[in-house]
Tab-separated table of C-alpha atoms in Angstrom:
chain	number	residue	atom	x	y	z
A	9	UNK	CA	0.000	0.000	0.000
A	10	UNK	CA	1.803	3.166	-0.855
A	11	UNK	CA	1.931	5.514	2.298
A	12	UNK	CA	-0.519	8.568	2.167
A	13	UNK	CA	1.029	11.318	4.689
A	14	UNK	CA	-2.033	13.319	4.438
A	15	UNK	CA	-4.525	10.455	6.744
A	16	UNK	CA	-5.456	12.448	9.877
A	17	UNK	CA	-5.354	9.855	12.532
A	18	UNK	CA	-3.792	9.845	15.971
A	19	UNK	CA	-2.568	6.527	14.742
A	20	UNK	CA	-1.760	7.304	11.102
A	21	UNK	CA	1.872	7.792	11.543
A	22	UNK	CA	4.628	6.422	13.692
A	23	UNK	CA	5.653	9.955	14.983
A	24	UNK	CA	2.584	10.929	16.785
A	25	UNK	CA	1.788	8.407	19.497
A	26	UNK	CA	5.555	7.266	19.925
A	27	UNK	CA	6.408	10.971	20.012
A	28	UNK	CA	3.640	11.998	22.499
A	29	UNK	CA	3.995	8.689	24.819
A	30	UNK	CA	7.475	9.468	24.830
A	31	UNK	CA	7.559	12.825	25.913
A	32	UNK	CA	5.196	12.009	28.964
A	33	UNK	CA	7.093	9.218	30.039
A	34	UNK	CA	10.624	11.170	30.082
A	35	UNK	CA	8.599	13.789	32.021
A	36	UNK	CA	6.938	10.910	34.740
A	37	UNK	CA	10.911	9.132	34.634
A	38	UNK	CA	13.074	12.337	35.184
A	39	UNK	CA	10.148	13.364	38.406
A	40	UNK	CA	10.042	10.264	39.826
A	41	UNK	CA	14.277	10.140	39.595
A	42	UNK	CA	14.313	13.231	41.668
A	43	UNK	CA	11.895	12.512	43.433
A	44	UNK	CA	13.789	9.924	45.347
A	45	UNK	CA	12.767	6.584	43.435
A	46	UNK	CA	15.127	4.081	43.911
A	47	UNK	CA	14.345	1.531	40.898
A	48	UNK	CA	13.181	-1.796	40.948
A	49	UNK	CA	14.192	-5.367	42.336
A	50	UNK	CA	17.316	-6.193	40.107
A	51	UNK	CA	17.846	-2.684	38.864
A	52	UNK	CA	18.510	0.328	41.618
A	53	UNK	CA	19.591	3.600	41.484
A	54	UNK	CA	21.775	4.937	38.639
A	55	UNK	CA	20.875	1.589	36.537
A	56	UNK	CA	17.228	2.704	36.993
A	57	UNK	CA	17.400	5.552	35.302
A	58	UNK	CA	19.910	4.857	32.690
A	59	UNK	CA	17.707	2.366	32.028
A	60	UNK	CA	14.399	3.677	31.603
A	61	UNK	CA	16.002	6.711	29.415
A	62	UNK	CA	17.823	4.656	27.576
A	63	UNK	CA	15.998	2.081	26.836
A	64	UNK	CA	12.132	3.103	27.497
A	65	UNK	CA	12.505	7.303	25.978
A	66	UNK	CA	14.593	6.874	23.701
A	67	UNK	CA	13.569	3.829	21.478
A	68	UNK	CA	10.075	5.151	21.640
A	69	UNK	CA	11.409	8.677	19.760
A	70	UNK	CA	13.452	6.784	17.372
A	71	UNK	CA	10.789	4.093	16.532
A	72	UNK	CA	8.370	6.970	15.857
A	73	UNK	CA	10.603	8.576	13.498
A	74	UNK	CA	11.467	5.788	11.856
A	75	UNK	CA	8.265	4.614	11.147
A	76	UNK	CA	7.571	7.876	9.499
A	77	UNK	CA	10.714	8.476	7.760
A	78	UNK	CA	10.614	5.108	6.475
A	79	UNK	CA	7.031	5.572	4.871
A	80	UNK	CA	8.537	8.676	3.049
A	81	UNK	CA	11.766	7.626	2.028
A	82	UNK	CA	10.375	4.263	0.503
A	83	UNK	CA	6.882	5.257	-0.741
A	84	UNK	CA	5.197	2.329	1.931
A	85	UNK	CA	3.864	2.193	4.973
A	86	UNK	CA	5.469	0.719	7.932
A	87	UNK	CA	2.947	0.993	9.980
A	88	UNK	CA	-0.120	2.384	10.585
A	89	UNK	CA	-4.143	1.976	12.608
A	90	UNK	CA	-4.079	-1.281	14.541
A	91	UNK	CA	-0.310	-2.171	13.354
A	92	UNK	CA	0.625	0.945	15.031
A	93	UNK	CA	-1.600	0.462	17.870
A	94	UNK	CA	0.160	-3.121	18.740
A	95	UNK	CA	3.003	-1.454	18.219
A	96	UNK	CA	2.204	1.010	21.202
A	97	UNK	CA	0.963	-1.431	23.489
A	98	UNK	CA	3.618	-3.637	23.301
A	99	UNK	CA	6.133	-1.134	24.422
A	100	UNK	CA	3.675	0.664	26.523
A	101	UNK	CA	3.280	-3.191	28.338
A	102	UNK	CA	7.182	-3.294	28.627
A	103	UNK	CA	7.340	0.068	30.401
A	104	UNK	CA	4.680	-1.375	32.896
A	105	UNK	CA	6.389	-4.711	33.098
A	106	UNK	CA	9.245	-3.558	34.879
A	107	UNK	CA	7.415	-2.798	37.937
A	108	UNK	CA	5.993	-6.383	38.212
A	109	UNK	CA	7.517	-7.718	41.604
A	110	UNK	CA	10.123	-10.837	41.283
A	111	UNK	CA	9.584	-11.022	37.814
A	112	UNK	CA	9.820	-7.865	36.104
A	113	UNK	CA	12.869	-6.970	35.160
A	114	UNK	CA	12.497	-10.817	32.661
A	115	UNK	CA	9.487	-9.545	31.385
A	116	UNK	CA	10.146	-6.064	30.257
A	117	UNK	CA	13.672	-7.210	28.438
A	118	UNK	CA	10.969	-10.229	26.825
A	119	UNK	CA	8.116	-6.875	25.845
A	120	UNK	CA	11.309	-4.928	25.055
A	121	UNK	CA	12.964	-7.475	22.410
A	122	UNK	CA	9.507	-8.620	21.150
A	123	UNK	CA	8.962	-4.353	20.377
A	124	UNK	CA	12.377	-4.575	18.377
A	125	UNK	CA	11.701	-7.331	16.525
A	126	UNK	CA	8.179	-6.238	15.610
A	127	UNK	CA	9.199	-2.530	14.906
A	128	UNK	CA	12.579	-4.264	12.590
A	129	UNK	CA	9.940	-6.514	10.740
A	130	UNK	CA	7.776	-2.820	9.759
A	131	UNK	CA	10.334	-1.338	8.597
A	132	UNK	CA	11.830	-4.393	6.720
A	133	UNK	CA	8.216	-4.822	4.718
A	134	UNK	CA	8.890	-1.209	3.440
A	135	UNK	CA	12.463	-1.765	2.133
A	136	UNK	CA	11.994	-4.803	1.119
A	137	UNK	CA	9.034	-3.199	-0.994
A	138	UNK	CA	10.349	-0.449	-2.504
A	139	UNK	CA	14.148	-2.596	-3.091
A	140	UNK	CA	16.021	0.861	-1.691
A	141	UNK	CA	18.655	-1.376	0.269
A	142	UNK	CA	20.588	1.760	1.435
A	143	UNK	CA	17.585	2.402	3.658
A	144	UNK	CA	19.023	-0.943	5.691
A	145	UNK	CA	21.699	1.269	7.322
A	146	UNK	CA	18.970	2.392	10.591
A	147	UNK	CA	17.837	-0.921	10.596
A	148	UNK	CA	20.910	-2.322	11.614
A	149	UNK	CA	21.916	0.276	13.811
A	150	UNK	CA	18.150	0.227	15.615
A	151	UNK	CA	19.107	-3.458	15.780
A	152	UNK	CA	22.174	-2.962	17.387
A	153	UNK	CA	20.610	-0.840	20.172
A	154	UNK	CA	17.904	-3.589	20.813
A	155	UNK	CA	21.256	-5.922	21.574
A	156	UNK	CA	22.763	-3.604	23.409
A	157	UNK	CA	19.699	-3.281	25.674
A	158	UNK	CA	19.450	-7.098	25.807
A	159	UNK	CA	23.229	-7.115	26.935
A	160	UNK	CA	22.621	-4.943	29.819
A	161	UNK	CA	19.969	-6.617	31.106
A	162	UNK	CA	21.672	-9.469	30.750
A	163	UNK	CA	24.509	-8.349	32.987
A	164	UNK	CA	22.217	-6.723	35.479
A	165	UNK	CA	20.277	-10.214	35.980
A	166	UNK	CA	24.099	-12.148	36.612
A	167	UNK	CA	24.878	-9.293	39.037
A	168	UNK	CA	27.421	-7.999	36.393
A	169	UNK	CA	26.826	-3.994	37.019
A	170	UNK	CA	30.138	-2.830	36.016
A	171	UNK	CA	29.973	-4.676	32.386
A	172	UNK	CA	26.303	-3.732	32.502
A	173	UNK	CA	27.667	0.200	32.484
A	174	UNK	CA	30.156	-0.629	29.778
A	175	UNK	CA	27.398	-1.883	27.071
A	176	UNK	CA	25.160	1.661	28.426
A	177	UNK	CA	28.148	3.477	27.232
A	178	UNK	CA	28.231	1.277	23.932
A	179	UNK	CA	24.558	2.160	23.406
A	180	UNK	CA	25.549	5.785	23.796
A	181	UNK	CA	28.174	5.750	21.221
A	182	UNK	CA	25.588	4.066	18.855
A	183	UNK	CA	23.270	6.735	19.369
A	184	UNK	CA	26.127	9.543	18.733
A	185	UNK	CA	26.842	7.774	15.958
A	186	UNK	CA	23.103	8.831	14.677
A	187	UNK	CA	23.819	12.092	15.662
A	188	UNK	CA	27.025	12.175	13.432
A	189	UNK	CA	24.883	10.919	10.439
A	190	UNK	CA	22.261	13.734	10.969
A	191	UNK	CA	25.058	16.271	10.799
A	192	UNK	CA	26.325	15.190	7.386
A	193	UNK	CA	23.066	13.954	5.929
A	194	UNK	CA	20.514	15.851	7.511
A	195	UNK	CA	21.654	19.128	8.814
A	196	UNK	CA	23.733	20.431	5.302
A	197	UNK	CA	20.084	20.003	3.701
A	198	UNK	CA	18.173	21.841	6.679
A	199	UNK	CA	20.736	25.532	6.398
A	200	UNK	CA	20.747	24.707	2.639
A	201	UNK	CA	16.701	24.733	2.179
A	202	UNK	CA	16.226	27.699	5.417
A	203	UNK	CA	18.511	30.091	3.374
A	204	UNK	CA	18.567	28.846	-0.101
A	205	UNK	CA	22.360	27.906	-0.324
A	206	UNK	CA	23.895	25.824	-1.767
A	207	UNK	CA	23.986	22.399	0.351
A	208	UNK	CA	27.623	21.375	1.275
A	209	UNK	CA	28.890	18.412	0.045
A	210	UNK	CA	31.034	16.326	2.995
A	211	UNK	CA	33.768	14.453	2.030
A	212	UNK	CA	33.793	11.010	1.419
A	213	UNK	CA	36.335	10.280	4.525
A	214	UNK	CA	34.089	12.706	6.325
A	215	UNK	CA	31.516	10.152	5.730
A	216	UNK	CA	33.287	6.970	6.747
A	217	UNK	CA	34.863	8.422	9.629
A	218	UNK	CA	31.297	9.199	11.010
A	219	UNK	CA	29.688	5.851	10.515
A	220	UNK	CA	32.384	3.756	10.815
A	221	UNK	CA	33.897	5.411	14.331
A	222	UNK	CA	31.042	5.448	16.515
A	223	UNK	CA	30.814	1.597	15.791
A	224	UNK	CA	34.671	1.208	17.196
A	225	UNK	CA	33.914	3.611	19.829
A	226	UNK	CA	30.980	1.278	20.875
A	227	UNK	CA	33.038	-1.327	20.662
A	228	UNK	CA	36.013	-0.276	22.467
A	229	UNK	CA	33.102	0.016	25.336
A	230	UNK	CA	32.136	-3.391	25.674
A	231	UNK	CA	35.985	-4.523	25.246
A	232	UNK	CA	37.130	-2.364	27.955
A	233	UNK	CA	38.055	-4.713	30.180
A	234	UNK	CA	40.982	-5.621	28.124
A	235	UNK	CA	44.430	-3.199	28.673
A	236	UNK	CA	45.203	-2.314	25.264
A	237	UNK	CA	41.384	-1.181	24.088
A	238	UNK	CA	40.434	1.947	26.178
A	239	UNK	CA	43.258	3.779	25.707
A	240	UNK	CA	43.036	2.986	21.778
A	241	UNK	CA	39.329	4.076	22.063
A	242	UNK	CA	40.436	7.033	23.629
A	243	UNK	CA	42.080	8.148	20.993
A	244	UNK	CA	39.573	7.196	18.049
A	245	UNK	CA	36.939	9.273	20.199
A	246	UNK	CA	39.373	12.444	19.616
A	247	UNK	CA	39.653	11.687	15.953
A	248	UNK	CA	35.733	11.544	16.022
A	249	UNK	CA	35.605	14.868	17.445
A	250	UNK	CA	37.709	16.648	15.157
A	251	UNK	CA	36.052	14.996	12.469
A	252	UNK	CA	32.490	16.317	13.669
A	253	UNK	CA	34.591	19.469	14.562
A	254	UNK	CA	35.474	19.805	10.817
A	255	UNK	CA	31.606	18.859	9.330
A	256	UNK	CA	30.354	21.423	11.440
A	257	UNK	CA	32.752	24.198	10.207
A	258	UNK	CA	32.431	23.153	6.510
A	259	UNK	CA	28.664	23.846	6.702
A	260	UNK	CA	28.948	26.864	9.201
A	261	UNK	CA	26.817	29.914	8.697
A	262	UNK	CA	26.034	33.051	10.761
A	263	UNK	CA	22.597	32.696	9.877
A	264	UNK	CA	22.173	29.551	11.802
A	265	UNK	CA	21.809	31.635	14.900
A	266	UNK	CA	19.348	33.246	13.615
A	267	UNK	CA	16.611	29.787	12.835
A	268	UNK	CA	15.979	28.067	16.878
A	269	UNK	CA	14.893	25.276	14.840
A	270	UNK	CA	18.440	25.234	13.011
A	271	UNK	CA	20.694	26.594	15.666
A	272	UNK	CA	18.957	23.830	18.318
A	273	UNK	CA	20.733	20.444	15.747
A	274	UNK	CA	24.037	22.664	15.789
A	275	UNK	CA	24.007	23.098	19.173
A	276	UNK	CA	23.681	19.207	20.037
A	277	UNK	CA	26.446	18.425	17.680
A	278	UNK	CA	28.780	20.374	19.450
A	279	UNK	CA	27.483	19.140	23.013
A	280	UNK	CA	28.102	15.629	21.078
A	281	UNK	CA	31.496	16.700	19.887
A	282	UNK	CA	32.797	17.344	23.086
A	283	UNK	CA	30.952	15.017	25.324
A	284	UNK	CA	32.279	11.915	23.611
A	285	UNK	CA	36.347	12.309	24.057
A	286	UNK	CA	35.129	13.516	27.518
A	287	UNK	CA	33.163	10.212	28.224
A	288	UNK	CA	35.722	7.638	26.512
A	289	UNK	CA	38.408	9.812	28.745
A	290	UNK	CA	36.910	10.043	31.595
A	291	UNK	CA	36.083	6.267	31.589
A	292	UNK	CA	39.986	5.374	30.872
A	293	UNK	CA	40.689	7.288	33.871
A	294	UNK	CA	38.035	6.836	35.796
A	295	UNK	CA	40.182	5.004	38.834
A	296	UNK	CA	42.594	8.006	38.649
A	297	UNK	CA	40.333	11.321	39.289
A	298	UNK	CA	38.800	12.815	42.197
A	299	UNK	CA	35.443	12.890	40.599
A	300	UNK	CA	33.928	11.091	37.820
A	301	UNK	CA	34.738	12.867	34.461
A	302	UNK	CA	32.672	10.103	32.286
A	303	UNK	CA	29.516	11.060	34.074
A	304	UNK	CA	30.324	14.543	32.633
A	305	UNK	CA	30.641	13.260	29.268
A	306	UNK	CA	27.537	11.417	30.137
A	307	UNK	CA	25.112	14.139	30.600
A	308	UNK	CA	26.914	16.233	28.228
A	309	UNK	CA	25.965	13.483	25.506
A	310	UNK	CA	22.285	12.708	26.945
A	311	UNK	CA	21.089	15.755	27.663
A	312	UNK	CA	23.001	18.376	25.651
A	313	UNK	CA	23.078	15.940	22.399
A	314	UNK	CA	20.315	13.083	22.392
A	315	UNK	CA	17.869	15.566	24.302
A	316	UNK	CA	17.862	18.559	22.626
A	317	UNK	CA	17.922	16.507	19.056
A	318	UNK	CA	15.121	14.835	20.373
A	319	UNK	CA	13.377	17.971	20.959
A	320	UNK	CA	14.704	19.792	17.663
A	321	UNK	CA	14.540	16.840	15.262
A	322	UNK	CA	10.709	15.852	16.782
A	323	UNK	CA	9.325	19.661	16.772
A	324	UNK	CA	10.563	20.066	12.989
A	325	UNK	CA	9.129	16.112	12.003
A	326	UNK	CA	5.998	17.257	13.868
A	327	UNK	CA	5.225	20.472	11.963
A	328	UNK	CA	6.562	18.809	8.853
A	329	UNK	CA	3.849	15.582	9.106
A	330	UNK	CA	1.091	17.926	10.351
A	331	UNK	CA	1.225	20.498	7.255
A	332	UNK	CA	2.391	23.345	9.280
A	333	UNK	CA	4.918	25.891	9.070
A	334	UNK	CA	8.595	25.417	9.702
A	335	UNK	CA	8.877	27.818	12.402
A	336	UNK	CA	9.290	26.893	15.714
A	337	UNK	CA	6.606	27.860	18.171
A	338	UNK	CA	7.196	30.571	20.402
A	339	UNK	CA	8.029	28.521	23.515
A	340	UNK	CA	10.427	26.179	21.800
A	341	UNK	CA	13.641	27.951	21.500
A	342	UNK	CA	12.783	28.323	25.101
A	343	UNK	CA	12.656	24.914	25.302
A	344	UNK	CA	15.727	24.336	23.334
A	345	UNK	CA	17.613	26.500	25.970
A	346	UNK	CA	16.485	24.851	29.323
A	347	UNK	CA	17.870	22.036	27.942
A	348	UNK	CA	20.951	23.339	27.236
A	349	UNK	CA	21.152	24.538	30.193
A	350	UNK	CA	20.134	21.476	31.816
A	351	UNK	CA	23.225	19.403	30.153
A	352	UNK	CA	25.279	22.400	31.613
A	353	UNK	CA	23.872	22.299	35.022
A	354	UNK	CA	24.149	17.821	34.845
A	355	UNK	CA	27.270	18.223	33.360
A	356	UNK	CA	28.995	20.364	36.499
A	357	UNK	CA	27.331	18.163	39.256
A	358	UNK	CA	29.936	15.967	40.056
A	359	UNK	CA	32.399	18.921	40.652
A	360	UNK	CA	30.718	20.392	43.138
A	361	UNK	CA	32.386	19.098	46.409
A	362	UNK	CA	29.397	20.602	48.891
A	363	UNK	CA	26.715	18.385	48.875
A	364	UNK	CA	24.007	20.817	48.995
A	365	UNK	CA	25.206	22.562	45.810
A	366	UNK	CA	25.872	20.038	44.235
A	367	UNK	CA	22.116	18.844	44.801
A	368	UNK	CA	20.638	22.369	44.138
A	369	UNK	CA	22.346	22.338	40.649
A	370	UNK	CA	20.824	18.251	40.076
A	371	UNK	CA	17.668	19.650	40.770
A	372	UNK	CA	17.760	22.499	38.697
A	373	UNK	CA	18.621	20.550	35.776
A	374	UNK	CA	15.869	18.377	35.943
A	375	UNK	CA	13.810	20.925	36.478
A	376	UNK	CA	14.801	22.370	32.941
A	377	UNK	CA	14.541	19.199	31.484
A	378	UNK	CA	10.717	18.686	32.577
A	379	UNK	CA	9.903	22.480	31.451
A	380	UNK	CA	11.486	21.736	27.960
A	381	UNK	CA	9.521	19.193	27.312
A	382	UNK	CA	6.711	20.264	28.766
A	383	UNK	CA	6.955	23.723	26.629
A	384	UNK	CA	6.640	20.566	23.879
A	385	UNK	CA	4.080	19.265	24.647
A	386	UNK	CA	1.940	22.536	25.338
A	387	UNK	CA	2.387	22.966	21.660
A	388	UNK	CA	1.891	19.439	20.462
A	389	UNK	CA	-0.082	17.503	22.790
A	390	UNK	CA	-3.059	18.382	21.145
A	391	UNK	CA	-1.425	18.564	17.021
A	392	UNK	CA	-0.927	14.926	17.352
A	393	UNK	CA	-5.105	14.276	17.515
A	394	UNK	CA	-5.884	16.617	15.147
A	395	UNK	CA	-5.961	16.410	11.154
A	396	UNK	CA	-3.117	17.273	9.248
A	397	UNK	CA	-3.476	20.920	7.810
């Protein structure tokens, strides 16, 4: 069936229930975490919330773009109607699993890898379909992430926590490694359409370097155990970051500062750019500092690169699909700052020394982080039940 962009349903495209579910459950997740929650049986604390952000926010975002971009690049539809809606409820069901006593933490990874497979299988149909094979790319990376998730499970379930951390930091170089393909795919065609310039070509070692070094980077992560590998990973992540450093100055305009909706996907490139060498870094010398550098490089990643791409990339998909106007609303680049500021806020936490402080600022950043995306879903809430324009 080819895909028909213009069917107003809440469940007509991927983007609008996986974007709206999403949104409200990194709002309840990031609350509850500061709230005092202390996770479930099997998974406490830090491995909680990694977890749930990780695993639960951010899948749900990607599947919904996906789903959408994978209808328009191919001509067929993924899914839609009661595809979509089993679709939902399955991950909706893992999200509740976890909080089944004894056995939850089993069932959510069984919900969780059932959602993969069934969300890989939509998107498959479409390819498959249409016979564009470069479209496979995202499906292997989206089914990389499922095994990473099943990995640190896994290890959480054999009491494994520190190799459990190690394949969290693997998923997070998989999902900079998305970010690094939005800045030379994506972005060059955004500032080239905005301002009618010509789009800049990267290089073809621009290119590999991009896809190919997030991959060793995530690799490097789950090999870390062995002596030689960190310090070698260290040292691809700074040749990542100069390569990003170098795609973002080839496309560099003043005028991006002048488009929130442009200037938010620069800015989470750059919090990406230097996050990474500071998590890879930080986690070869994480025995050797006072305080923990990689949790810097953590936060800068999360919330300065996957969050406010999140935001960016789903308010721009979201006026796009709903026949509105590429301008961003007038509380989004509001938005797009708190959450800025929120990575900033994260990022500084652990080197504040006073413990009150150091709180105050935790706080603070999750408090921008819950008005971001609230300021998103003020907007949006209601677009995603409403006919397309």
């Amino acid at each position: 069936m080819i895909f028909k962009p213009s069917s107003p349903a809440f469940l007509s495209v991927g983007l609008r229930p996986f974007y709206f579910l999403g949104v409200c459950f990194a709002i309840l997740m990031i609350t509850m975490w500061t709230s005092g929650f202390l996770g479930v049986r099997g998974m406490l604390d830090f491995y909680w919330h990694a977890h749930e952000m990780l695993y639960g926010f951010v899948p749900a975002i990607m599947t919904g773009f996906l789903l959408t971009a994978m209808s328009n690049w191919t001509g067929y539809v993924t899914a839609r109607k009661g595809r979509l809606l089993g679709l939902v409820l399955v991950w909706l069901m893992a999200r509740i699993a976890l909080y089944i006593p004894t056995l939850g933490l089993k069932c959510s990874l069984g919900l969780s890898l059932l959602f993969y497979v069934l969300v890989i299988l939509c998107l498959l149909h479409a390819v498959i379909k249409s016979r564009i094979w470069a479209h496979l790319l995202p499906i292997v990376v989206f089914a990389l992430y499922a095994g990473s998730h099943f990995a640190y499970v896994f290890c959480l379930l054999n009491r494994r926590s520190l190799i459990a951390q190690d394949y969290m930091l693997a998923t997070l170089c998989l999902v900079v490694g998305m970010i690094s393909v939005i800045s030379m795919r994506v972005l060059p065609f955004f500032i080239a359409r905005r301002f009618n310039l010509r789009q800049v070509l990267i290089p073809k070692l621009s290119n590999i370097l991009g896809i190919c070094l997030p991959l060793l980077l995530a690799l490097g992560m789950v090999f870390s155990k062995y002596p030689v590998v960190l310090p070698l990973t260290a040292v691809l992540s700074i040749i990542f970051s100069f390569n990003l450093s170098y795609i973002l100055f080839k496309q560099y305009t003043s005028k991006i500062w002048t488009e929130p909706m442009l200037w938010v996907l620069y800015g989470a490139l750059i919090f990406a750019m230097i996050g990474t060498p500071v998590l890879v870094l930080g986690r070869l010398w994480q025995f050797d500092l006072p305080f923990k550098v990689y949790d810097m490089g953590v936060h800068l990643i999360t919330l300065g690169g996957i969050a406010a791409m999140t935001l960016g990339m789903m308010t721009r998909s979201t006026l796009g699909h709903t026949g509105r106007s590429l301008q961003a609303p007038k509380l989004m680049p509001w938005a797009f700052r708190l959450v800025f500021l929120a990575a900033l806020l994260r990022a500084m936490y652990p080197l504040t020394l006073d413990y009150f402080w150091g709180h105050m600022w935790w706080h603070m950043s999750a408090t921008c982080f819950i008005l971001a995306f609230c300021f998103f879903l003020y907007h949006f809430a209601l677009v995603f039940f409403k006919k397309s324009l």
